[in-house]
CSV table of C-alpha atoms and ligand atoms in Angstrom, one decimal:
chain,number,residue,atom,x,y,z
A,281,UNK,CA,-42.1,-66.3,84.2
A,282,UNK,CA,-40.4,-63.4,82.4
A,283,UNK,CA,-40.1,-63.9,78.6
A,284,UNK,CA,-37.7,-62.6,76.0
A,285,UNK,CA,-37.5,-59.6,73.8
A,286,UNK,CA,-36.1,-60.3,70.3
A,287,UNK,CA,-34.7,-57.4,68.4
A,288,UNK,CA,-35.1,-58.6,64.8
A,289,UNK,CA,-33.4,-57.2,61.7
A,290,UNK,CA,-35.5,-57.2,58.5
A,291,UNK,CA,-34.4,-56.6,54.8
A,292,UNK,CA,-33.5,-53.1,53.6
A,293,UNK,CA,-34.8,-53.8,50.1
A,294,UNK,CA,-34.3,-57.4,48.8
A,295,UNK,CA,-36.7,-59.6,50.7
A,296,UNK,CA,-34.3,-62.6,50.5
A,297,UNK,CA,-32.1,-60.8,53.0
A,298,UNK,CA,-34.1,-62.1,55.9
A,299,UNK,CA,-32.6,-64.9,58.0
A,300,UNK,CA,-34.2,-68.3,58.7
A,301,UNK,CA,-33.9,-67.5,62.3
A,302,UNK,CA,-35.6,-64.1,61.9
A,303,UNK,CA,-38.6,-65.8,60.2
A,304,UNK,CA,-38.8,-68.5,62.9
A,305,UNK,CA,-38.6,-66.0,65.7
A,306,UNK,CA,-41.3,-63.8,64.1
A,307,UNK,CA,-43.5,-66.8,63.7
A,308,UNK,CA,-43.0,-68.0,67.3
A,309,UNK,CA,-43.5,-64.8,69.4
A,310,UNK,CA,-46.8,-63.7,70.8
A,311,UNK,CA,-46.7,-60.3,69.3
A,312,UNK,CA,-44.5,-58.2,67.0
A,313,UNK,CA,-43.9,-54.6,67.9
A,314,UNK,CA,-43.5,-52.7,64.6
A,315,UNK,CA,-42.7,-49.1,63.7
A,316,UNK,CA,-45.4,-49.0,61.0
A,317,UNK,CA,-47.8,-51.9,61.2
A,318,UNK,CA,-49.0,-51.4,57.5
A,319,UNK,CA,-45.4,-51.7,56.2
A,320,UNK,CA,-44.6,-54.7,58.3
A,321,UNK,CA,-47.9,-56.4,57.4
A,322,UNK,CA,-46.6,-56.7,53.8
A,323,UNK,CA,-43.4,-58.3,55.0
A,324,UNK,CA,-45.2,-60.8,57.2
A,325,UNK,CA,-47.7,-61.7,54.4
A,326,UNK,CA,-44.7,-62.4,52.1
A,327,UNK,CA,-43.3,-64.9,54.6
A,328,UNK,CA,-46.7,-66.3,55.7
A,329,UNK,CA,-46.2,-65.1,59.2
A,330,UNK,CA,-49.6,-64.6,61.0
A,331,UNK,CA,-48.3,-63.2,64.4
A,332,UNK,CA,-50.3,-60.1,65.4
A,333,UNK,CA,-48.6,-56.7,65.1
A,334,UNK,CA,-48.7,-53.8,67.4
A,335,UNK,CA,-47.5,-50.3,66.7
A,336,UNK,CA,-44.4,-49.0,68.5
A,337,UNK,CA,-43.0,-45.9,67.0
A,338,UNK,CA,-41.3,-42.6,68.0
A,339,UNK,CA,-44.6,-40.9,68.9
A,340,UNK,CA,-46.0,-43.6,71.2
A,341,UNK,CA,-42.9,-45.4,72.3
A,342,UNK,CA,-43.0,-44.0,75.9
A,343,UNK,CA,-46.6,-45.2,76.6
A,344,UNK,CA,-46.2,-48.4,74.6
A,345,UNK,CA,-43.1,-49.5,76.4
A,346,UNK,CA,-45.0,-49.9,79.7
A,347,UNK,CA,-47.6,-52.1,78.0
A,348,UNK,CA,-45.0,-54.2,76.3
A,349,UNK,CA,-43.0,-54.7,79.4
A,350,UNK,CA,-46.1,-55.8,81.3
A,351,UNK,CA,-46.7,-58.4,78.6
A,352,UNK,CA,-43.1,-59.6,78.8
A,353,UNK,CA,-43.3,-59.9,82.5
A,354,UNK,CA,-46.5,-62.0,82.1
A,355,UNK,CA,-44.4,-64.4,80.0
A,356,UNK,CA,-45.2,-63.3,76.4
A,357,UNK,CA,-42.2,-63.3,74.0
A,358,UNK,CA,-42.1,-60.2,71.9
A,359,UNK,CA,-40.2,-59.3,68.7
A,360,UNK,CA,-39.3,-55.8,67.9
A,361,UNK,CA,-38.9,-54.8,64.2
A,362,UNK,CA,-38.6,-51.5,62.3
A,363,UNK,CA,-39.7,-50.7,58.8
A,364,UNK,CA,-36.4,-51.9,57.4
A,365,UNK,CA,-33.0,-53.0,58.6
A,366,UNK,CA,-31.9,-53.2,62.2
A,367,UNK,CA,-34.2,-51.6,64.9
A,368,UNK,CA,-32.6,-48.8,67.0
A,369,UNK,CA,-30.2,-47.9,64.1
A,370,UNK,CA,-31.7,-44.5,63.3
A,371,UNK,CA,-35.0,-46.2,64.2
A,372,UNK,CA,-37.2,-46.6,67.3
A,373,UNK,CA,-36.6,-49.2,69.9
A,374,UNK,CA,-34.1,-47.8,72.4
A,375,UNK,CA,-36.6,-47.0,75.1
A,376,UNK,CA,-38.1,-50.5,74.9
A,377,UNK,CA,-34.7,-52.3,75.0
A,378,UNK,CA,-33.5,-50.1,77.9
A,379,UNK,CA,-36.8,-50.8,79.8
A,380,UNK,CA,-36.5,-54.5,79.2
A,381,UNK,CA,-32.9,-54.6,80.6
A,382,UNK,CA,-34.0,-52.6,83.6
A,383,UNK,CA,-36.7,-55.2,84.2
A,384,UNK,CA,-34.2,-58.0,83.9
A,385,UNK,CA,-35.8,-59.2,80.7
A,386,UNK,CA,-33.5,-61.0,78.4
A,387,UNK,CA,-32.9,-59.0,75.1
A,388,UNK,CA,-31.9,-61.2,72.2
A,389,UNK,CA,-30.6,-59.7,69.0
A,390,UNK,CA,-31.4,-61.4,65.7
A,391,UNK,CA,-28.9,-59.8,63.4
A,392,UNK,CA,-29.3,-59.0,59.7
A,393,UNK,CA,-29.4,-56.1,57.2
A,394,UNK,CA,-28.2,-52.7,58.2
A,395,UNK,CA,-27.8,-50.0,55.4
A,396,UNK,CA,-24.8,-48.4,57.1
A,397,UNK,CA,-22.8,-51.7,57.4
A,398,UNK,CA,-23.9,-52.8,53.9
A,399,UNK,CA,-22.6,-49.5,52.4
A,400,UNK,CA,-19.4,-49.7,54.4
A,401,UNK,CA,-18.8,-53.2,53.2
A,402,UNK,CA,-19.0,-52.2,49.5
A,403,UNK,CA,-17.7,-48.6,48.9
A,404,UNK,CA,-14.0,-49.4,49.3
A,405,UNK,CA,-13.1,-47.0,52.1
A,406,UNK,CA,-11.2,-48.0,55.2
A,407,UNK,CA,-13.5,-50.0,57.5
A,408,UNK,CA,-11.2,-50.8,60.4
A,409,UNK,CA,-12.5,-47.8,62.4
A,410,UNK,CA,-15.7,-45.9,61.6
A,411,UNK,CA,-18.2,-43.6,63.2
A,412,UNK,CA,-21.9,-44.0,62.5
A,413,UNK,CA,-23.3,-40.4,62.4
A,414,UNK,CA,-26.9,-41.2,61.4
A,415,UNK,CA,-28.9,-38.3,59.9
A,416,UNK,CA,-27.5,-34.8,60.0
A,417,UNK,CA,-29.8,-31.9,60.9
A,418,UNK,CA,-32.1,-30.8,58.1
A,419,UNK,CA,-31.3,-27.1,58.5
A,420,UNK,CA,-28.1,-26.2,56.6
A,421,UNK,CA,-26.7,-23.9,59.4
A,422,UNK,CA,-27.1,-26.7,62.0
A,423,UNK,CA,-25.7,-29.3,59.5
A,424,UNK,CA,-22.6,-27.2,58.8
A,425,UNK,CA,-22.0,-26.9,62.6
A,426,UNK,CA,-22.1,-30.7,63.0
A,427,UNK,CA,-19.8,-31.2,60.0
A,428,UNK,CA,-17.3,-28.7,61.4
A,429,UNK,CA,-17.1,-30.8,64.5
A,430,UNK,CA,-16.3,-33.9,62.4
A,431,UNK,CA,-13.8,-32.2,60.0
A,432,UNK,CA,-10.7,-33.6,61.7
A,433,UNK,CA,-12.1,-37.0,62.6
A,434,UNK,CA,-9.8,-39.7,61.2
A,435,UNK,CA,-12.2,-42.5,61.2
A,436,UNK,CA,-14.4,-43.2,58.2
A,437,UNK,CA,-17.8,-41.4,58.7
A,438,UNK,CA,-21.2,-42.9,57.8
A,439,UNK,CA,-24.3,-40.8,57.3
A,440,UNK,CA,-27.9,-41.5,56.3
A,441,UNK,CA,-29.5,-38.8,54.2
A,442,UNK,CA,-32.9,-38.1,52.7
A,443,UNK,CA,-32.9,-37.9,48.9
A,444,UNK,CA,-34.4,-34.4,48.7
A,445,UNK,CA,-31.5,-33.1,50.8
A,446,UNK,CA,-28.6,-35.1,49.3
A,447,UNK,CA,-27.3,-32.4,47.0
A,448,UNK,CA,-27.3,-29.6,49.6
A,449,UNK,CA,-25.8,-32.0,52.2
A,450,UNK,CA,-22.9,-33.0,49.9
A,451,UNK,CA,-22.3,-29.3,49.0
A,452,UNK,CA,-22.0,-28.5,52.7
A,453,UNK,CA,-19.5,-31.4,53.0
A,454,UNK,CA,-17.4,-30.0,50.2
A,455,UNK,CA,-17.3,-26.7,52.1
A,456,UNK,CA,-16.3,-28.2,55.4
A,457,UNK,CA,-14.3,-31.3,54.5
A,458,UNK,CA,-12.8,-30.0,51.3
A,459,UNK,CA,-13.5,-30.9,47.6
A,460,UNK,CA,-11.0,-33.8,47.4
A,461,UNK,CA,-12.2,-35.8,50.4
A,462,UNK,CA,-13.1,-39.4,49.2
A,463,UNK,CA,-16.7,-40.4,49.6
A,464,UNK,CA,-18.7,-43.6,49.0
A,465,UNK,CA,-22.3,-43.1,47.7
A,466,UNK,CA,-24.5,-46.1,48.3
A,467,UNK,CA,-28.1,-45.7,46.9
A,468,UNK,CA,-30.9,-48.2,46.9
A,469,UNK,CA,-28.8,-51.0,48.3
A,470,UNK,CA,-30.1,-54.4,47.4
A,471,UNK,CA,-32.8,-52.9,45.2
A,472,UNK,CA,-33.3,-52.7,41.4
A,473,UNK,CA,-31.5,-49.3,41.0
A,474,UNK,CA,-28.6,-50.1,43.4
A,475,UNK,CA,-25.8,-47.6,42.8
A,476,UNK,CA,-22.5,-47.9,44.6
A,477,UNK,CA,-19.7,-45.4,43.7
A,478,UNK,CA,-16.6,-44.0,45.2
A,479,UNK,CA,-15.3,-40.6,44.1
A,480,UNK,CA,-14.3,-37.2,45.7
A,481,UNK,CA,-16.9,-34.9,47.3
A,482,UNK,CA,-16.8,-32.4,44.4
A,483,UNK,CA,-17.2,-35.2,41.9
A,484,UNK,CA,-20.2,-36.4,43.8
A,485,UNK,CA,-21.8,-33.0,43.7
A,486,UNK,CA,-21.5,-33.1,39.9
A,487,UNK,CA,-22.7,-36.7,39.7
A,488,UNK,CA,-25.8,-36.0,41.7
A,489,UNK,CA,-26.5,-32.6,40.1
A,490,UNK,CA,-26.3,-34.0,36.5
A,491,UNK,CA,-28.5,-37.0,37.1
A,492,UNK,CA,-31.8,-36.3,39.0
A,493,UNK,CA,-32.2,-40.1,39.5
A,494,UNK,CA,-29.4,-39.9,42.0
A,495,UNK,CA,-31.6,-37.7,44.1
A,496,UNK,CA,-34.2,-40.4,44.6
A,497,UNK,CA,-34.5,-43.5,46.9
A,498,UNK,CA,-32.5,-44.3,50.0
A,499,UNK,CA,-28.9,-43.1,50.4
A,500,UNK,CA,-25.9,-43.8,52.6
A,501,UNK,CA,-22.9,-41.5,52.4
A,502,UNK,CA,-19.5,-43.0,53.6
A,503,UNK,CA,-16.9,-40.2,54.0
A,504,UNK,CA,-13.2,-41.0,54.2
A,505,UNK,CA,-11.6,-39.8,57.5
A,506,UNK,CA,-9.3,-36.7,57.6
A,507,UNK,CA,-6.0,-38.6,57.4
A,508,UNK,CA,-7.1,-40.6,54.4
A,509,UNK,CA,-7.4,-37.3,52.6
A,510,UNK,CA,-3.9,-36.4,53.5
A,511,UNK,CA,-2.8,-39.9,52.3
A,512,UNK,CA,-4.5,-39.2,49.0
A,513,UNK,CA,-2.7,-35.8,48.7
A,514,UNK,CA,0.6,-37.5,49.5
A,515,UNK,CA,-0.1,-40.2,46.9
A,516,UNK,CA,-0.9,-37.5,44.2
A,517,UNK,CA,2.3,-35.6,45.0
A,518,UNK,CA,4.3,-38.8,44.9
A,519,UNK,CA,2.9,-39.7,41.5
A,520,UNK,CA,3.6,-36.2,40.1
A,521,UNK,CA,7.2,-36.1,41.5
A,522,UNK,CA,8.0,-39.6,40.3
A,523,UNK,CA,7.0,-38.6,36.8
A,524,UNK,CA,8.9,-35.3,36.9
A,525,UNK,CA,12.0,-37.0,38.3
A,526,UNK,CA,12.2,-39.1,35.2
A,527,UNK,CA,13.2,-36.0,33.2
A,528,UNK,CA,14.3,-33.3,35.7
A,529,UNK,CA,16.7,-32.8,38.6
A,530,UNK,CA,15.4,-33.0,42.2
A,531,UNK,CA,15.5,-29.2,42.3
A,532,UNK,CA,13.6,-28.6,39.1
A,533,UNK,CA,11.1,-31.4,39.8
A,534,UNK,CA,10.3,-30.1,43.3
A,535,UNK,CA,10.1,-26.5,42.0
A,536,UNK,CA,7.6,-27.5,39.3
A,537,UNK,CA,5.6,-29.8,41.7
A,538,UNK,CA,5.4,-26.9,44.2
A,539,UNK,CA,4.2,-24.5,41.5
A,540,UNK,CA,1.5,-27.0,40.2
A,541,UNK,CA,0.1,-28.2,43.6
A,542,UNK,CA,0.6,-25.1,45.8
A,543,UNK,CA,2.6,-27.0,48.4
A,544,UNK,CA,5.7,-25.5,50.0
A,545,UNK,CA,8.8,-25.9,47.8
A,546,UNK,CA,10.8,-27.2,50.9
A,547,UNK,CA,8.2,-30.0,51.4
A,548,UNK,CA,8.3,-31.0,47.7
A,549,UNK,CA,12.1,-30.9,47.7
A,550,UNK,CA,12.3,-33.1,50.8
A,551,UNK,CA,9.9,-35.6,49.3
A,552,UNK,CA,11.7,-35.6,46.0
A,553,UNK,CA,14.9,-36.4,47.8
A,554,UNK,CA,13.2,-39.3,49.6
A,555,UNK,CA,11.8,-40.6,46.4
A,556,UNK,CA,15.1,-40.5,44.5
A,557,UNK,CA,16.6,-42.4,47.4
A,558,UNK,CA,14.1,-45.2,46.8
A,559,UNK,CA,14.5,-45.1,42.9
B,782,SAM,N1,-32.6,-49.2,60.7
B,782,SAM,C1,-32.2,-49.0,59.3
B,782,SAM,C2,-30.9,-49.7,59.1
B,782,SAM,O1,-30.6,-50.7,59.8
B,782,SAM,O2,-30.1,-49.4,58.2
B,782,SAM,C3,-32.1,-47.5,59.0
B,782,SAM,C4,-33.4,-46.8,59.1
B,782,SAM,S1,-33.3,-45.1,58.7
B,782,SAM,C5,-34.9,-44.5,59.2
B,782,SAM,C6,-33.5,-45.1,57.0
B,782,SAM,C7,-32.3,-44.6,56.3
B,782,SAM,O3,-31.4,-45.7,56.1
B,782,SAM,C8,-32.5,-44.1,54.8
B,782,SAM,O4,-32.9,-42.8,54.8
B,782,SAM,C9,-31.2,-44.3,54.2
B,782,SAM,O5,-30.3,-43.3,54.5
B,782,SAM,C10,-30.7,-45.6,54.9
B,782,SAM,N2,-31.2,-46.8,54.1
B,782,SAM,C11,-32.1,-47.7,54.4
B,782,SAM,N3,-32.2,-48.6,53.5
B,782,SAM,C12,-31.4,-48.3,52.5
B,782,SAM,C13,-31.0,-48.9,51.2
B,782,SAM,N4,-31.6,-49.9,50.8
B,782,SAM,N5,-30.1,-48.2,50.5
B,782,SAM,C14,-29.4,-47.2,50.9
B,782,SAM,N6,-29.7,-46.6,52.1
B,782,SAM,C15,-30.7,-47.1,52.9
């Protein structure tokens, strides 16, 4: 008699980003458990979905889970949605999904928009391995502690951040990850003022500080992993040495490169030798 729990992704801005399957599921279930029923009522109205809504958010999830599980066990299909994007991804729903599994209720994902994945797909940073970090703590001291732990992580890092904290957060990243670490800034994805940019962390501080519009709306930060920064430094050194080697000896070019970049002369010399080998 047990029914199914559908975990349904909804758009993160552009309403066309809902799937046919999501609409059909939302129409067919007995009830939709939503984070904020007023927000979701607008979405349902847009798609002519008349299924009743019931609130299931961070503050009532524990109590609500029991009620919803009872309804599922009685044979009522339920859909879980959040205000936007994929439920459970920095959104409520985990307790309900876990309880459903424990009660041998089938949980069916209906995939769709997720801000983290949308940002990663467009900012132009390595996407083969990444770590989703969600929201950092709002207190700066706590945030810096978390960032320190991630400093040497080589995977691409994805963060959600509130607009009123974005400048402080990126400044803290400059201080922990270094000014030259590459970062993708994805703001208002799929919406009118969508902004997708890639630059260094220090450039991003300047970009945000000089344009208050960049401190509004919804934001995902995608930070390049630790080795990518080293790759970038290596690339810059190679570019410099290649240019210097056109006019100077290996010794003079590596001495000048070491003076200009602050790297050890021995390292610059070794690299210059390798590059002349390839020339
Ligand atoms: N569950 C959602 C998902 O699948 O992406 C995330 C919900 S979380 C409460 C909200 C955060 O996601 C925002 O503060 C922002 O960091 C990010 N976000 C959501 N929609 C976005 C959008 N259209 N553009 C950029 N970031 C967005």
